[in-house]
One Martini backbone bead per residue (centre of mass of N, CA, C, O) as a GRO file, in nm:
protein
  108
    1UNK     BB    1   1.970  -1.496   3.077
    2UNK     BB    2   2.242  -1.609   3.129
    3UNK     BB    3   2.393  -1.369   2.912
    4UNK     BB    4   2.270  -1.097   3.035
    5UNK     BB    5   2.076  -1.129   3.256
    6UNK     BB    6   1.773  -1.125   3.431
    7UNK     BB    7   1.796  -0.801   3.535
    8UNK     BB    8   1.878  -0.659   3.307
    9UNK     BB    9   1.827  -0.406   3.069
   10UNK     BB   10   1.879  -0.618   2.828
   11UNK     BB   11   1.659  -0.812   2.910
   12UNK     BB   12   1.421  -0.603   2.892
   13UNK     BB   13   1.466  -0.543   2.589
   14UNK     BB   14   1.447  -0.806   2.451
   15UNK     BB   15   1.153  -0.865   2.566
   16UNK     BB   16   1.041  -0.610   2.429
   17UNK     BB   17   1.079  -0.725   2.135
   18UNK     BB   18   0.932  -0.959   2.147
   19UNK     BB   19   0.655  -0.848   2.212
   20UNK     BB   20   0.619  -0.719   1.936
   21UNK     BB   21   0.622  -0.973   1.767
   22UNK     BB   22   0.366  -1.067   1.899
   23UNK     BB   23   0.187  -0.834   1.823
   24UNK     BB   24   0.231  -0.874   1.519
   25UNK     BB   25   0.068  -1.166   1.557
   26UNK     BB   26  -0.177  -1.107   1.793
   27UNK     BB   27  -0.049  -1.159   2.063
   28UNK     BB   28  -0.159  -0.974   2.340
   29UNK     BB   29  -0.141  -1.122   2.596
   30UNK     BB   30   0.169  -1.183   2.574
   31UNK     BB   31   0.279  -0.921   2.527
   32UNK     BB   32   0.198  -0.797   2.780
   33UNK     BB   33   0.318  -0.954   2.984
   34UNK     BB   34   0.602  -0.932   2.879
   35UNK     BB   35   0.611  -0.639   2.911
   36UNK     BB   36   0.597  -0.631   3.220
   37UNK     BB   37   0.820  -0.793   3.292
   38UNK     BB   38   1.015  -0.574   3.143
   39UNK     BB   39   0.944  -0.352   3.323
   40UNK     BB   40   1.043  -0.464   3.609
   41UNK     BB   41   1.327  -0.501   3.533
   42UNK     BB   42   1.390  -0.201   3.437
   43UNK     BB   43   1.325  -0.084   3.712
   44UNK     BB   44   1.552  -0.245   3.866
   45UNK     BB   45   1.783  -0.160   3.709
   46UNK     BB   46   1.725   0.191   3.639
   47UNK     BB   47   1.460   0.262   3.744
   48UNK     BB   48   1.151   0.465   3.710
   49UNK     BB   49   1.301   0.721   3.484
   50UNK     BB   50   1.390   0.570   3.251
   51UNK     BB   51   1.361   0.584   2.882
   52UNK     BB   52   1.300   0.267   2.886
   53UNK     BB   53   1.060   0.275   3.062
   54UNK     BB   54   0.889   0.455   2.868
   55UNK     BB   55   0.904   0.286   2.607
   56UNK     BB   56   0.760   0.043   2.732
   57UNK     BB   57   0.503   0.201   2.824
   58UNK     BB   58   0.423   0.256   2.523
   59UNK     BB   59   0.401  -0.041   2.441
   60UNK     BB   60   0.200  -0.124   2.663
   61UNK     BB   61  -0.030   0.064   2.558
   62UNK     BB   62  -0.067  -0.036   2.256
   63UNK     BB   63  -0.146  -0.311   2.346
   64UNK     BB   64  -0.403  -0.228   2.540
   65UNK     BB   65  -0.548  -0.071   2.288
   66UNK     BB   66  -0.569  -0.346   2.130
   67UNK     BB   67  -0.749  -0.470   2.372
   68UNK     BB   68  -0.942  -0.232   2.503
   69UNK     BB   69  -0.758  -0.072   2.724
   70UNK     BB   70  -0.763   0.252   2.740
   71UNK     BB   71  -0.712   0.334   3.027
   72UNK     BB   72  -0.438   0.184   3.085
   73UNK     BB   73  -0.300   0.339   2.853
   74UNK     BB   74  -0.328   0.620   2.990
   75UNK     BB   75  -0.139   0.542   3.235
   76UNK     BB   76   0.115   0.488   3.076
   77UNK     BB   77   0.141   0.742   2.917
   78UNK     BB   78   0.176   0.956   3.143
   79UNK     BB   79   0.441   0.814   3.279
   80UNK     BB   80   0.605   0.836   3.028
   81UNK     BB   81   0.569   1.144   2.979
   82UNK     BB   82   0.700   1.234   3.268
   83UNK     BB   83   0.971   1.122   3.220
   84UNK     BB   84   1.025   1.302   2.946
   85UNK     BB   85   1.009   1.551   3.108
   86UNK     BB   86   1.217   1.516   3.331
   87UNK     BB   87   1.458   1.473   3.095
   88UNK     BB   88   1.386   1.643   2.826
   89UNK     BB   89   1.215   1.469   2.607
   90UNK     BB   90   1.076   1.542   2.262
   91UNK     BB   91   1.128   1.322   2.093
   92UNK     BB   92   1.023   1.050   1.928
   93UNK     BB   93   0.862   0.898   2.126
   94UNK     BB   94   0.759   1.113   2.294
   95UNK     BB   95   0.563   1.213   2.066
   96UNK     BB   96   0.398   0.941   2.055
   97UNK     BB   97   0.297   0.991   2.348
   98UNK     BB   98   0.142   1.243   2.292
   99UNK     BB   99  -0.042   1.173   2.066
  100UNK     BB  100  -0.185   0.919   2.202
  101UNK     BB  101  -0.279   1.074   2.437
  102UNK     BB  102  -0.473   1.256   2.275
  103UNK     BB  103  -0.635   1.030   2.142
  104UNK     BB  104  -0.750   0.896   2.401
  105UNK     BB  105  -0.852   1.105   2.566
  106UNK     BB  106  -1.093   1.197   2.347
  107UNK     BB  107  -1.248   0.911   2.391
  108UNK     BB  108  -1.301   0.942   2.732
   0.00000   0.00000   0.00000
């Protein structure tokens, strides 16, 4: 945190990447907590409408889904989709968000 700054976008990205490693290790609770912290840092660093915020929301949604919280995942995915739509982004993670949202909304 000292090197990149505790409230920088880079710090949020580092935390998000670390959380994905935790998720792959099956540590969903730790991963979710870290993603929520990263999301807060990213929001403070670049605002609520940045594509990095949308990506972290997507990653958080996948953690929530794996933990059995489909409703929480849908909330994250809807916000991520809204950010991507406002920014005119339709490829990459934006496509994955739309697909995951369609899959989860079909279950609810």
